[in-house]
């Protein structure tokens, strides 16, 4: 066991969940051996299309369920649960029979599935995945492996779940962004984005793609951004070595455009900005904001609308390449 664990520690684990880069193995969980007769899959998640919790099961356990879904979707069983009614034993029996379980296996599976449903709600989970769910030679039904995702917005009331957080498994830039109340997600492109509002941020990424560019990130500075927060946003964007240009797209409602402009100028000076920067401002104090940018003496390009901004940053990045 020790030799096997030493071999696994430090290796790069590549799965559908990790992506091609993989993740370094830092811990090994050692479990008691089990006499497996069958390997199954069981999962529970929120289906946004139907506003229901959906239970999924498959006889193809012990392998990547994403591959099963892509190649043989008919092998995945689904049962939808109305949240107004909740999960009933017949929901679990429906899946158990669909998996070909018999005798006491059915009762054991129903008990396990009902327990998963209870934990799903009590822990504010968004996903529970058991792969493999196994049937032993004695007819027991056991969860040999489990993965759970939790609703970040509910962590304030899930203290025990929060204590399990392992920051080593998270992106350092995303962790740094969270410290400054910035919502940041790294992508694979080369045009950094700084926007206020999640909807506007997604629209900005879409229009960058439309004009032939690739967004490097999703970054929402929120409705109450300060000069300091804008500066931190620039630092986080530029921590990505792939960034070759930055588009700032701000609609000043709660947030004033002059404050954003001051933050952009201060940030550009502090980080010694050396990539093209295009800024599009609209809303409260927009003219004052544009004047601050124009008087800064920095090579900041302003845009009149979102299409103009996307076109200018895409062209600027191409010319600088």
PDB file of C-alpha atoms in Angstrom:
ATOM      1  CA  UNK A   1       0.000   0.000   0.000  1.00  0.00           C
ATOM      2  CA  UNK A   2       2.794   2.405   0.888  1.00  0.00           C
ATOM      3  CA  UNK A   3       4.584   1.769  -2.420  1.00  0.00           C
ATOM      4  CA  UNK A   4       1.371   2.304  -4.392  1.00  0.00           C
ATOM      5  CA  UNK A   5       0.620   5.534  -2.512  1.00  0.00           C
ATOM      6  CA  UNK A   6       4.161   6.844  -3.055  1.00  0.00           C
ATOM      7  CA  UNK A   7       3.798   6.133  -6.764  1.00  0.00           C
ATOM      8  CA  UNK A   8       0.515   8.079  -6.940  1.00  0.00           C
ATOM      9  CA  UNK A   9       1.614  11.090  -4.877  1.00  0.00           C
ATOM     10  CA  UNK A  10       2.956  13.851  -7.092  1.00  0.00           C
ATOM     11  CA  UNK A  11       1.657  12.339 -10.325  1.00  0.00           C
ATOM     12  CA  UNK A  12      -0.455  14.419 -12.704  1.00  0.00           C
ATOM     13  CA  UNK A  13      -4.033  13.113 -12.760  1.00  0.00           C
ATOM     14  CA  UNK A  14      -5.877  13.859 -16.022  1.00  0.00           C
ATOM     15  CA  UNK A  15      -9.654  13.315 -16.234  1.00  0.00           C
ATOM     16  CA  UNK A  16     -12.657  14.937 -17.929  1.00  0.00           C
ATOM     17  CA  UNK A  17     -13.062  17.098 -14.825  1.00  0.00           C
ATOM     18  CA  UNK A  18      -9.445  18.323 -14.647  1.00  0.00           C
ATOM     19  CA  UNK A  19      -9.017  19.116 -18.338  1.00  0.00           C
ATOM     20  CA  UNK A  20      -5.880  18.281 -20.352  1.00  0.00           C
ATOM     21  CA  UNK A  21      -3.548  20.039 -17.881  1.00  0.00           C
ATOM     22  CA  UNK A  22      -4.567  17.674 -15.086  1.00  0.00           C
ATOM     23  CA  UNK A  23      -4.121  18.098 -11.330  1.00  0.00           C
ATOM     24  CA  UNK A  24      -1.236  17.112  -9.074  1.00  0.00           C
ATOM     25  CA  UNK A  25      -2.085  14.311  -6.647  1.00  0.00           C
ATOM     26  CA  UNK A  26      -1.370  15.633  -3.139  1.00  0.00           C
ATOM     27  CA  UNK A  27      -3.348  13.154  -1.056  1.00  0.00           C
ATOM     28  CA  UNK A  28      -4.240   9.471  -1.343  1.00  0.00           C
ATOM     29  CA  UNK A  29      -7.334   8.062   0.340  1.00  0.00           C
ATOM     30  CA  UNK A  30      -6.858   4.433   1.405  1.00  0.00           C
ATOM     31  CA  UNK A  31     -10.012   2.345   1.761  1.00  0.00           C
ATOM     32  CA  UNK A  32     -10.780  -1.233   2.730  1.00  0.00           C
ATOM     33  CA  UNK A  33     -10.983  -3.642  -0.188  1.00  0.00           C
ATOM     34  CA  UNK A  34     -14.419  -4.642  -1.466  1.00  0.00           C
ATOM     35  CA  UNK A  35     -15.684  -7.732  -3.301  1.00  0.00           C
ATOM     36  CA  UNK A  36     -17.433  -6.008  -6.210  1.00  0.00           C
ATOM     37  CA  UNK A  37     -20.092  -7.882  -8.154  1.00  0.00           C
ATOM     38  CA  UNK A  38     -21.365  -4.894 -10.192  1.00  0.00           C
ATOM     39  CA  UNK A  39     -20.285  -1.274 -10.698  1.00  0.00           C
ATOM     40  CA  UNK A  40     -23.029   1.322 -11.209  1.00  0.00           C
ATOM     41  CA  UNK A  41     -23.308   5.100 -11.391  1.00  0.00           C
ATOM     42  CA  UNK A  42     -25.632   7.339  -9.372  1.00  0.00           C
ATOM     43  CA  UNK A  43     -25.847  11.121  -9.385  1.00  0.00           C
ATOM     44  CA  UNK A  44     -28.107  13.946  -8.278  1.00  0.00           C
ATOM     45  CA  UNK A  45     -28.040  17.527  -9.506  1.00  0.00           C
ATOM     46  CA  UNK A  46     -30.181  20.559 -10.216  1.00  0.00           C
ATOM     47  CA  UNK A  47     -31.645  20.637 -13.725  1.00  0.00           C
ATOM     48  CA  UNK A  48     -32.161  24.307 -14.566  1.00  0.00           C
ATOM     49  CA  UNK A  49     -34.140  23.548 -17.717  1.00  0.00           C
ATOM     50  CA  UNK A  50     -36.951  21.907 -15.725  1.00  0.00           C
ATOM     51  CA  UNK A  51     -36.411  23.609 -12.333  1.00  0.00           C
ATOM     52  CA  UNK A  52     -36.226  20.147 -10.813  1.00  0.00           C
ATOM     53  CA  UNK A  53     -33.714  17.978  -9.030  1.00  0.00           C
ATOM     54  CA  UNK A  54     -32.778  15.163 -11.373  1.00  0.00           C
ATOM     55  CA  UNK A  55     -31.484  11.764 -10.269  1.00  0.00           C
ATOM     56  CA  UNK A  56     -29.361   9.954 -12.819  1.00  0.00           C
ATOM     57  CA  UNK A  57     -28.182   6.371 -12.822  1.00  0.00           C
ATOM     58  CA  UNK A  58     -26.406   4.051 -15.206  1.00  0.00           C
ATOM     59  CA  UNK A  59     -25.220   0.472 -15.374  1.00  0.00           C
ATOM     60  CA  UNK A  60     -21.952   1.867 -16.778  1.00  0.00           C
ATOM     61  CA  UNK A  61     -20.364   2.652 -13.418  1.00  0.00           C
ATOM     62  CA  UNK A  62     -16.658   2.981 -12.724  1.00  0.00           C
ATOM     63  CA  UNK A  63     -15.959   4.934 -15.910  1.00  0.00           C
ATOM     64  CA  UNK A  64     -16.314   8.529 -17.102  1.00  0.00           C
ATOM     65  CA  UNK A  65     -20.030   9.257 -17.163  1.00  0.00           C
ATOM     66  CA  UNK A  66     -19.399  12.143 -19.580  1.00  0.00           C
ATOM     67  CA  UNK A  67     -18.162   9.606 -22.123  1.00  0.00           C
ATOM     68  CA  UNK A  68     -21.220   7.422 -21.553  1.00  0.00           C
ATOM     69  CA  UNK A  69     -23.513  10.436 -22.020  1.00  0.00           C
ATOM     70  CA  UNK A  70     -21.790  11.350 -25.277  1.00  0.00           C
ATOM     71  CA  UNK A  71     -21.578   7.891 -26.838  1.00  0.00           C
ATOM     72  CA  UNK A  72     -24.509   5.934 -25.367  1.00  0.00           C
ATOM     73  CA  UNK A  73     -26.982   8.391 -23.791  1.00  0.00           C
ATOM     74  CA  UNK A  74     -29.674   5.701 -23.731  1.00  0.00           C
ATOM     75  CA  UNK A  75     -27.738   3.995 -20.922  1.00  0.00           C
ATOM     76  CA  UNK A  76     -28.394   6.891 -18.545  1.00  0.00           C
ATOM     77  CA  UNK A  77     -31.646   6.704 -16.567  1.00  0.00           C
ATOM     78  CA  UNK A  78     -33.239   9.906 -15.266  1.00  0.00           C
ATOM     79  CA  UNK A  79     -35.922  10.598 -12.671  1.00  0.00           C
ATOM     80  CA  UNK A  80     -37.065  14.177 -12.018  1.00  0.00           C
ATOM     81  CA  UNK A  81     -38.177  15.261  -8.544  1.00  0.00           C
ATOM     82  CA  UNK A  82     -40.722  18.027  -8.018  1.00  0.00           C
ATOM     83  CA  UNK A  83     -39.323  20.213  -5.199  1.00  0.00           C
ATOM     84  CA  UNK A  84     -42.871  20.941  -4.000  1.00  0.00           C
ATOM     85  CA  UNK A  85     -43.400  17.233  -3.312  1.00  0.00           C
ATOM     86  CA  UNK A  86     -39.885  16.029  -2.597  1.00  0.00           C
ATOM     87  CA  UNK A  87     -38.334  12.651  -3.215  1.00  0.00           C
ATOM     88  CA  UNK A  88     -40.478   9.606  -2.528  1.00  0.00           C
ATOM     89  CA  UNK A  89     -39.346   5.969  -2.188  1.00  0.00           C
ATOM     90  CA  UNK A  90     -40.974   5.115  -5.514  1.00  0.00           C
ATOM     91  CA  UNK A  91     -38.555   7.517  -7.260  1.00  0.00           C
ATOM     92  CA  UNK A  92     -35.628   5.494  -5.916  1.00  0.00           C
ATOM     93  CA  UNK A  93     -37.298   2.164  -6.714  1.00  0.00           C
ATOM     94  CA  UNK A  94     -37.804   3.317 -10.296  1.00  0.00           C
ATOM     95  CA  UNK A  95     -34.046   3.782 -10.672  1.00  0.00           C
ATOM     96  CA  UNK A  96     -33.219   0.599  -8.760  1.00  0.00           C
ATOM     97  CA  UNK A  97     -35.403  -1.512 -11.045  1.00  0.00           C
ATOM     98  CA  UNK A  98     -33.974   0.286 -14.076  1.00  0.00           C
ATOM     99  CA  UNK A  99     -30.488  -0.730 -12.933  1.00  0.00           C
ATOM    100  CA  UNK A 100     -31.563  -4.362 -12.728  1.00  0.00           C
ATOM    101  CA  UNK A 101     -31.272  -4.647  -8.949  1.00  0.00           C
ATOM    102  CA  UNK A 102     -33.084  -7.523  -7.263  1.00  0.00           C
ATOM    103  CA  UNK A 103     -34.220  -8.649  -3.824  1.00  0.00           C
ATOM    104  CA  UNK A 104     -32.571  -6.912  -0.898  1.00  0.00           C
ATOM    105  CA  UNK A 105     -30.392  -4.936  -3.328  1.00  0.00           C
ATOM    106  CA  UNK A 106     -33.449  -2.801  -4.125  1.00  0.00           C
ATOM    107  CA  UNK A 107     -34.103  -1.964  -0.482  1.00  0.00           C
ATOM    108  CA  UNK A 108     -30.453  -1.143   0.129  1.00  0.00           C
ATOM    109  CA  UNK A 109     -30.316   1.087  -2.954  1.00  0.00           C
ATOM    110  CA  UNK A 110     -33.533   2.910  -1.991  1.00  0.00           C
ATOM    111  CA  UNK A 111     -32.146   3.605   1.495  1.00  0.00           C
ATOM    112  CA  UNK A 112     -28.899   4.972   0.045  1.00  0.00           C
ATOM    113  CA  UNK A 113     -30.632   7.157  -2.556  1.00  0.00           C
ATOM    114  CA  UNK A 114     -33.042   8.615  -0.002  1.00  0.00           C
ATOM    115  CA  UNK A 115     -30.058   9.422   2.206  1.00  0.00           C
ATOM    116  CA  UNK A 116     -28.293  11.176  -0.664  1.00  0.00           C
ATOM    117  CA  UNK A 117     -31.411  13.272  -1.328  1.00  0.00           C
ATOM    118  CA  UNK A 118     -31.582  14.289   2.342  1.00  0.00           C
ATOM    119  CA  UNK A 119     -27.901  15.288   2.334  1.00  0.00           C
ATOM    120  CA  UNK A 120     -28.324  17.114  -0.984  1.00  0.00           C
ATOM    121  CA  UNK A 121     -30.824  19.529   0.543  1.00  0.00           C
ATOM    122  CA  UNK A 122     -29.352  19.752   4.035  1.00  0.00           C
ATOM    123  CA  UNK A 123     -25.880  20.651   2.734  1.00  0.00           C
ATOM    124  CA  UNK A 124     -27.020  23.028  -0.052  1.00  0.00           C
ATOM    125  CA  UNK A 125     -25.374  20.812  -2.658  1.00  0.00           C
ATOM    126  CA  UNK A 126     -25.589  21.443  -6.388  1.00  0.00           C
ATOM    127  CA  UNK A 127     -24.174  18.043  -7.365  1.00  0.00           C
ATOM    128  CA  UNK A 128     -23.715  14.649  -5.734  1.00  0.00           C
ATOM    129  CA  UNK A 129     -22.033  11.984  -7.848  1.00  0.00           C
ATOM    130  CA  UNK A 130     -21.315   8.410  -6.725  1.00  0.00           C
ATOM    131  CA  UNK A 131     -19.113   6.547  -9.162  1.00  0.00           C
ATOM    132  CA  UNK A 132     -18.888   3.702  -8.635  1.00  0.00           C
ATOM    133  CA  UNK A 133     -21.970   2.686  -6.716  1.00  0.00           C
ATOM    134  CA  UNK A 134     -21.283  -1.004  -6.238  1.00  0.00           C
ATOM    135  CA  UNK A 135     -23.235  -4.148  -5.510  1.00  0.00           C
ATOM    136  CA  UNK A 136     -21.185  -6.580  -3.423  1.00  0.00           C
ATOM    137  CA  UNK A 137     -21.310 -10.346  -3.518  1.00  0.00           C
ATOM    138  CA  UNK A 138     -23.483 -10.244  -0.374  1.00  0.00           C
ATOM    139  CA  UNK A 139     -26.038  -7.951  -2.031  1.00  0.00           C
ATOM    140  CA  UNK A 140     -24.986  -4.790  -0.205  1.00  0.00           C
ATOM    141  CA  UNK A 141     -25.114  -1.511  -2.131  1.00  0.00           C
ATOM    142  CA  UNK A 142     -22.185   0.774  -1.269  1.00  0.00           C
ATOM    143  CA  UNK A 143     -20.821   4.133  -2.396  1.00  0.00           C
ATOM    144  CA  UNK A 144     -17.134   3.517  -3.083  1.00  0.00           C
ATOM    145  CA  UNK A 145     -16.421   7.032  -4.325  1.00  0.00           C
ATOM    146  CA  UNK A 146     -18.274  10.324  -4.156  1.00  0.00           C
ATOM    147  CA  UNK A 147     -17.967  13.847  -5.483  1.00  0.00           C
ATOM    148  CA  UNK A 148     -19.992  16.801  -4.200  1.00  0.00           C
ATOM    149  CA  UNK A 149     -20.337  20.408  -5.322  1.00  0.00           C
ATOM    150  CA  UNK A 150     -21.883  23.035  -3.063  1.00  0.00           C
ATOM    151  CA  UNK A 151     -23.674  26.328  -3.657  1.00  0.00           C
ATOM    152  CA  UNK A 152     -21.112  29.057  -2.893  1.00  0.00           C
ATOM    153  CA  UNK A 153     -23.917  31.433  -1.940  1.00  0.00           C
ATOM    154  CA  UNK A 154     -24.978  29.104   0.888  1.00  0.00           C
ATOM    155  CA  UNK A 155     -21.561  28.547   2.452  1.00  0.00           C
ATOM    156  CA  UNK A 156     -22.233  31.178   5.119  1.00  0.00           C
ATOM    157  CA  UNK A 157     -24.613  28.690   6.756  1.00  0.00           C
ATOM    158  CA  UNK A 158     -22.564  25.590   6.000  1.00  0.00           C
ATOM    159  CA  UNK A 159     -19.650  26.013   8.398  1.00  0.00           C
ATOM    160  CA  UNK A 160     -18.578  22.355   8.312  1.00  0.00           C
ATOM    161  CA  UNK A 161     -18.569  22.357   4.517  1.00  0.00           C
ATOM    162  CA  UNK A 162     -16.542  25.583   4.457  1.00  0.00           C
ATOM    163  CA  UNK A 163     -13.927  24.001   6.712  1.00  0.00           C
ATOM    164  CA  UNK A 164     -13.300  21.357   4.031  1.00  0.00           C
ATOM    165  CA  UNK A 165     -12.196  23.970   1.505  1.00  0.00           C
ATOM    166  CA  UNK A 166      -8.776  23.221   0.016  1.00  0.00           C
ATOM    167  CA  UNK A 167      -7.355  26.361  -1.567  1.00  0.00           C
ATOM    168  CA  UNK A 168      -4.536  24.325  -3.144  1.00  0.00           C
ATOM    169  CA  UNK A 169      -7.134  22.979  -5.567  1.00  0.00           C
ATOM    170  CA  UNK A 170      -8.285  26.440  -6.664  1.00  0.00           C
ATOM    171  CA  UNK A 171      -6.871  28.885  -9.193  1.00  0.00           C
ATOM    172  CA  UNK A 172      -4.567  31.373  -7.363  1.00  0.00           C
ATOM    173  CA  UNK A 173      -5.858  34.312  -9.430  1.00  0.00           C
ATOM    174  CA  UNK A 174      -9.477  33.448  -8.609  1.00  0.00           C
ATOM    175  CA  UNK A 175      -8.598  33.241  -4.909  1.00  0.00           C
ATOM    176  CA  UNK A 176      -6.883  36.634  -5.030  1.00  0.00           C
ATOM    177  CA  UNK A 177      -9.883  38.124  -6.851  1.00  0.00           C
ATOM    178  CA  UNK A 178     -12.272  36.849  -4.186  1.00  0.00           C
ATOM    179  CA  UNK A 179     -10.245  38.664  -1.504  1.00  0.00           C
ATOM    180  CA  UNK A 180     -11.095  41.944  -3.263  1.00  0.00           C
ATOM    181  CA  UNK A 181     -14.762  41.075  -3.923  1.00  0.00           C
ATOM    182  CA  UNK A 182     -14.070  40.509  -7.614  1.00  0.00           C
ATOM    183  CA  UNK A 183     -15.764  37.737  -9.567  1.00  0.00           C
ATOM    184  CA  UNK A 184     -13.005  36.363 -11.816  1.00  0.00           C
ATOM    185  CA  UNK A 185     -12.841  33.256 -13.981  1.00  0.00           C
ATOM    186  CA  UNK A 186      -9.813  32.539 -16.152  1.00  0.00           C
ATOM    187  CA  UNK A 187     -10.402  31.532 -19.777  1.00  0.00           C
ATOM    188  CA  UNK A 188      -8.118  30.517 -22.635  1.00  0.00           C
ATOM    189  CA  UNK A 189      -8.078  33.691 -24.764  1.00  0.00           C
ATOM    190  CA  UNK A 190      -5.760  36.707 -24.971  1.00  0.00           C
ATOM    191  CA  UNK A 191      -8.070  39.720 -24.439  1.00  0.00           C
ATOM    192  CA  UNK A 192      -8.604  40.624 -20.800  1.00  0.00           C
ATOM    193  CA  UNK A 193     -12.037  41.946 -19.818  1.00  0.00           C
ATOM    194  CA  UNK A 194     -13.067  44.182 -16.913  1.00  0.00           C
ATOM    195  CA  UNK A 195     -16.802  44.807 -16.720  1.00  0.00           C
ATOM    196  CA  UNK A 196     -19.439  45.682 -14.123  1.00  0.00           C
ATOM    197  CA  UNK A 197     -22.327  43.229 -14.031  1.00  0.00           C
ATOM    198  CA  UNK A 198     -22.368  39.546 -14.934  1.00  0.00           C
ATOM    199  CA  UNK A 199     -24.778  39.992 -17.848  1.00  0.00           C
ATOM    200  CA  UNK A 200     -22.746  42.806 -19.389  1.00  0.00           C
ATOM    201  CA  UNK A 201     -19.579  40.760 -18.843  1.00  0.00           C
ATOM    202  CA  UNK A 202     -21.013  37.825 -20.797  1.00  0.00           C
ATOM    203  CA  UNK A 203     -22.243  40.148 -23.556  1.00  0.00           C
ATOM    204  CA  UNK A 204     -18.754  41.676 -23.725  1.00  0.00           C
ATOM    205  CA  UNK A 205     -17.151  38.257 -24.136  1.00  0.00           C
ATOM    206  CA  UNK A 206     -19.678  37.364 -26.833  1.00  0.00           C
ATOM    207  CA  UNK A 207     -18.981  40.479 -28.883  1.00  0.00           C
ATOM    208  CA  UNK A 208     -15.219  40.006 -28.586  1.00  0.00           C
ATOM    209  CA  UNK A 209     -15.737  36.566 -30.149  1.00  0.00           C
ATOM    210  CA  UNK A 210     -17.999  38.096 -32.798  1.00  0.00           C
ATOM    211  CA  UNK A 211     -15.210  40.467 -33.857  1.00  0.00           C
ATOM    212  CA  UNK A 212     -12.665  37.658 -34.086  1.00  0.00           C
ATOM    213  CA  UNK A 213     -11.025  37.827 -30.661  1.00  0.00           C
ATOM    214  CA  UNK A 214     -10.837  35.470 -27.694  1.00  0.00           C
ATOM    215  CA  UNK A 215     -11.642  36.636 -24.142  1.00  0.00           C
ATOM    216  CA  UNK A 216      -9.013  35.754 -21.540  1.00  0.00           C
ATOM    217  CA  UNK A 217     -11.322  35.999 -18.563  1.00  0.00           C
ATOM    218  CA  UNK A 218     -14.670  36.828 -17.040  1.00  0.00           C
ATOM    219  CA  UNK A 219     -14.231  39.643 -14.504  1.00  0.00           C
ATOM    220  CA  UNK A 220     -17.125  41.434 -12.816  1.00  0.00           C
ATOM    221  CA  UNK A 221     -15.982  44.330 -10.602  1.00  0.00           C
ATOM    222  CA  UNK A 222     -19.471  44.707  -9.131  1.00  0.00           C
ATOM    223  CA  UNK A 223     -21.616  47.771  -8.621  1.00  0.00           C
ATOM    224  CA  UNK A 224     -19.547  49.521  -5.969  1.00  0.00           C
ATOM    225  CA  UNK A 225     -16.024  49.336  -7.342  1.00  0.00           C
ATOM    226  CA  UNK A 226     -13.431  51.716  -5.921  1.00  0.00           C
ATOM    227  CA  UNK A 227     -10.166  52.912  -7.443  1.00  0.00           C
ATOM    228  CA  UNK A 228      -8.363  50.343  -5.314  1.00  0.00           C
ATOM    229  CA  UNK A 229     -10.576  47.500  -6.538  1.00  0.00           C
ATOM    230  CA  UNK A 230     -10.097  48.537 -10.165  1.00  0.00           C
ATOM    231  CA  UNK A 231      -6.329  48.525  -9.624  1.00  0.00           C
ATOM    232  CA  UNK A 232      -6.485  45.016  -8.165  1.00  0.00           C
ATOM    233  CA  UNK A 233      -8.629  43.924 -11.119  1.00  0.00           C
ATOM    234  CA  UNK A 234      -5.919  45.090 -13.533  1.00  0.00           C
ATOM    235  CA  UNK A 235      -3.243  43.237 -11.564  1.00  0.00           C
ATOM    236  CA  UNK A 236      -5.269  40.033 -11.647  1.00  0.00           C
ATOM    237  CA  UNK A 237      -5.966  40.307 -15.379  1.00  0.00           C
ATOM    238  CA  UNK A 238      -2.280  40.929 -16.112  1.00  0.00           C
ATOM    239  CA  UNK A 239      -1.201  37.992 -13.935  1.00  0.00           C
ATOM    240  CA  UNK A 240      -2.290  35.875 -16.911  1.00  0.00           C
ATOM    241  CA  UNK A 241       0.710  35.738 -19.252  1.00  0.00           C
ATOM    242  CA  UNK A 242      -1.611  35.116 -22.219  1.00  0.00           C
ATOM    243  CA  UNK A 243      -3.231  38.572 -21.979  1.00  0.00           C
ATOM    244  CA  UNK A 244      -2.220  40.757 -24.943  1.00  0.00           C
ATOM    245  CA  UNK A 245      -4.840  43.495 -24.556  1.00  0.00           C
ATOM    246  CA  UNK A 246      -7.534  44.686 -22.149  1.00  0.00           C
ATOM    247  CA  UNK A 247     -11.087  45.887 -22.752  1.00  0.00           C
ATOM    248  CA  UNK A 248     -12.792  47.844 -19.966  1.00  0.00           C
ATOM    249  CA  UNK A 249     -16.564  48.077 -20.446  1.00  0.00           C
ATOM    250  CA  UNK A 250     -18.410  49.979 -17.715  1.00  0.00           C
ATOM    251  CA  UNK A 251     -21.999  51.183 -17.466  1.00  0.00           C
ATOM    252  CA  UNK A 252     -22.127  53.802 -14.734  1.00  0.00           C
ATOM    253  CA  UNK A 253     -25.350  53.474 -12.808  1.00  0.00           C
ATOM    254  CA  UNK A 254     -24.515  53.009  -9.152  1.00  0.00           C
ATOM    255  CA  UNK A 255     -20.871  53.286 -10.166  1.00  0.00           C
ATOM    256  CA  UNK A 256     -19.717  56.668 -11.528  1.00  0.00           C
ATOM    257  CA  UNK A 257     -17.690  56.738 -14.726  1.00  0.00           C
ATOM    258  CA  UNK A 258     -15.266  59.335 -13.337  1.00  0.00           C
ATOM    259  CA  UNK A 259     -14.371  57.008 -10.436  1.00  0.00           C
ATOM    260  CA  UNK A 260     -13.777  54.161 -12.866  1.00  0.00           C
ATOM    261  CA  UNK A 261     -11.669  56.411 -15.106  1.00  0.00           C
ATOM    262  CA  UNK A 262      -9.533  57.475 -12.123  1.00  0.00           C
ATOM    263  CA  UNK A 263      -9.103  53.829 -11.192  1.00  0.00           C
ATOM    264  CA  UNK A 264      -8.141  52.856 -14.738  1.00  0.00           C
ATOM    265  CA  UNK A 265      -5.532  55.634 -14.937  1.00  0.00           C
ATOM    266  CA  UNK A 266      -4.102  54.833 -11.490  1.00  0.00           C
ATOM    267  CA  UNK A 267      -3.982  51.127 -12.274  1.00  0.00           C
ATOM    268  CA  UNK A 268      -2.351  51.622 -15.679  1.00  0.00           C
ATOM    269  CA  UNK A 269       0.385  53.691 -14.038  1.00  0.00           C
ATOM    270  CA  UNK A 270       0.909  51.364 -11.083  1.00  0.00           C
ATOM    271  CA  UNK A 271       1.234  48.176 -13.128  1.00  0.00           C
ATOM    272  CA  UNK A 272       3.230  49.843 -15.933  1.00  0.00           C
ATOM    273  CA  UNK A 273       0.689  48.701 -18.508  1.00  0.00           C
ATOM    274  CA  UNK A 274       2.392  47.499 -21.680  1.00  0.00           C
ATOM    275  CA  UNK A 275      -0.543  46.028 -23.621  1.00  0.00           C
ATOM    276  CA  UNK A 276      -3.261  47.847 -25.613  1.00  0.00           C
ATOM    277  CA  UNK A 277      -6.117  49.197 -23.476  1.00  0.00           C
ATOM    278  CA  UNK A 278      -9.562  50.121 -24.811  1.00  0.00           C
ATOM    279  CA  UNK A 279     -12.135  51.709 -22.496  1.00  0.00           C
ATOM    280  CA  UNK A 280     -15.849  52.093 -23.149  1.00  0.00           C
ATOM    281  CA  UNK A 281     -17.798  54.147 -20.586  1.00  0.00           C
ATOM    282  CA  UNK A 282     -21.512  54.951 -20.464  1.00  0.00           C
ATOM    283  CA  UNK A 283     -23.762  56.413 -17.784  1.00  0.00           C
ATOM    284  CA  UNK A 284     -23.241  58.672 -14.780  1.00  0.00           C
ATOM    285  CA  UNK A 285     -20.496  61.302 -15.278  1.00  0.00           C
ATOM    286  CA  UNK A 286     -19.449  59.717 -18.565  1.00  0.00           C
ATOM    287  CA  UNK A 287     -18.077  62.948 -20.064  1.00  0.00           C
ATOM    288  CA  UNK A 288     -16.000  63.627 -16.964  1.00  0.00           C
ATOM    289  CA  UNK A 289     -14.719  60.065 -17.106  1.00  0.00           C
ATOM    290  CA  UNK A 290     -13.686  60.419 -20.756  1.00  0.00           C
ATOM    291  CA  UNK A 291     -11.904  63.693 -19.963  1.00  0.00           C
ATOM    292  CA  UNK A 292      -9.910  62.019 -17.177  1.00  0.00           C
ATOM    293  CA  UNK A 293      -8.799  59.329 -19.628  1.00  0.00           C
ATOM    294  CA  UNK A 294      -7.938  61.853 -22.340  1.00  0.00           C
ATOM    295  CA  UNK A 295      -5.924  64.063 -19.961  1.00  0.00           C
ATOM    296  CA  UNK A 296      -3.997  61.148 -18.438  1.00  0.00           C
ATOM    297  CA  UNK A 297      -1.251  61.174 -21.043  1.00  0.00           C
ATOM    298  CA  UNK A 298      -1.524  57.395 -21.296  1.00  0.00           C
ATOM    299  CA  UNK A 299      -2.143  55.492 -24.565  1.00  0.00           C
ATOM    300  CA  UNK A 300      -5.727  54.654 -23.614  1.00  0.00           C
ATOM    301  CA  UNK A 301      -8.138  54.211 -26.532  1.00  0.00           C
ATOM    302  CA  UNK A 302     -11.765  55.195 -25.865  1.00  0.00           C
ATOM    303  CA  UNK A 303     -14.764  53.696 -27.662  1.00  0.00           C
ATOM    304  CA  UNK A 304     -18.254  55.041 -28.308  1.00  0.00           C
ATOM    305  CA  UNK A 305     -20.185  51.785 -28.055  1.00  0.00           C
ATOM    306  CA  UNK A 306     -19.652  48.090 -27.375  1.00  0.00           C
ATOM    307  CA  UNK A 307     -19.185  47.117 -31.008  1.00  0.00           C
ATOM    308  CA  UNK A 308     -16.640  49.892 -31.492  1.00  0.00           C
ATOM    309  CA  UNK A 309     -14.807  48.794 -28.341  1.00  0.00           C
ATOM    310  CA  UNK A 310     -14.615  45.148 -29.410  1.00  0.00           C
ATOM    311  CA  UNK A 311     -13.419  46.082 -32.890  1.00  0.00           C
ATOM    312  CA  UNK A 312     -10.719  48.401 -31.528  1.00  0.00           C
ATOM    313  CA  UNK A 313      -9.287  45.953 -28.982  1.00  0.00           C
ATOM    314  CA  UNK A 314      -9.249  43.036 -31.438  1.00  0.00           C
ATOM    315  CA  UNK A 315      -7.461  45.155 -34.055  1.00  0.00           C
ATOM    316  CA  UNK A 316      -5.038  46.590 -31.487  1.00  0.00           C
ATOM    317  CA  UNK A 317      -4.040  43.112 -30.311  1.00  0.00           C
ATOM    318  CA  UNK A 318      -3.519  41.926 -33.888  1.00  0.00           C
ATOM    319  CA  UNK A 319      -1.359  44.966 -34.707  1.00  0.00           C
ATOM    320  CA  UNK A 320       0.726  44.539 -31.543  1.00  0.00           C
ATOM    321  CA  UNK A 321       1.389  40.852 -32.225  1.00  0.00           C
TER     322      UNK A 321
END
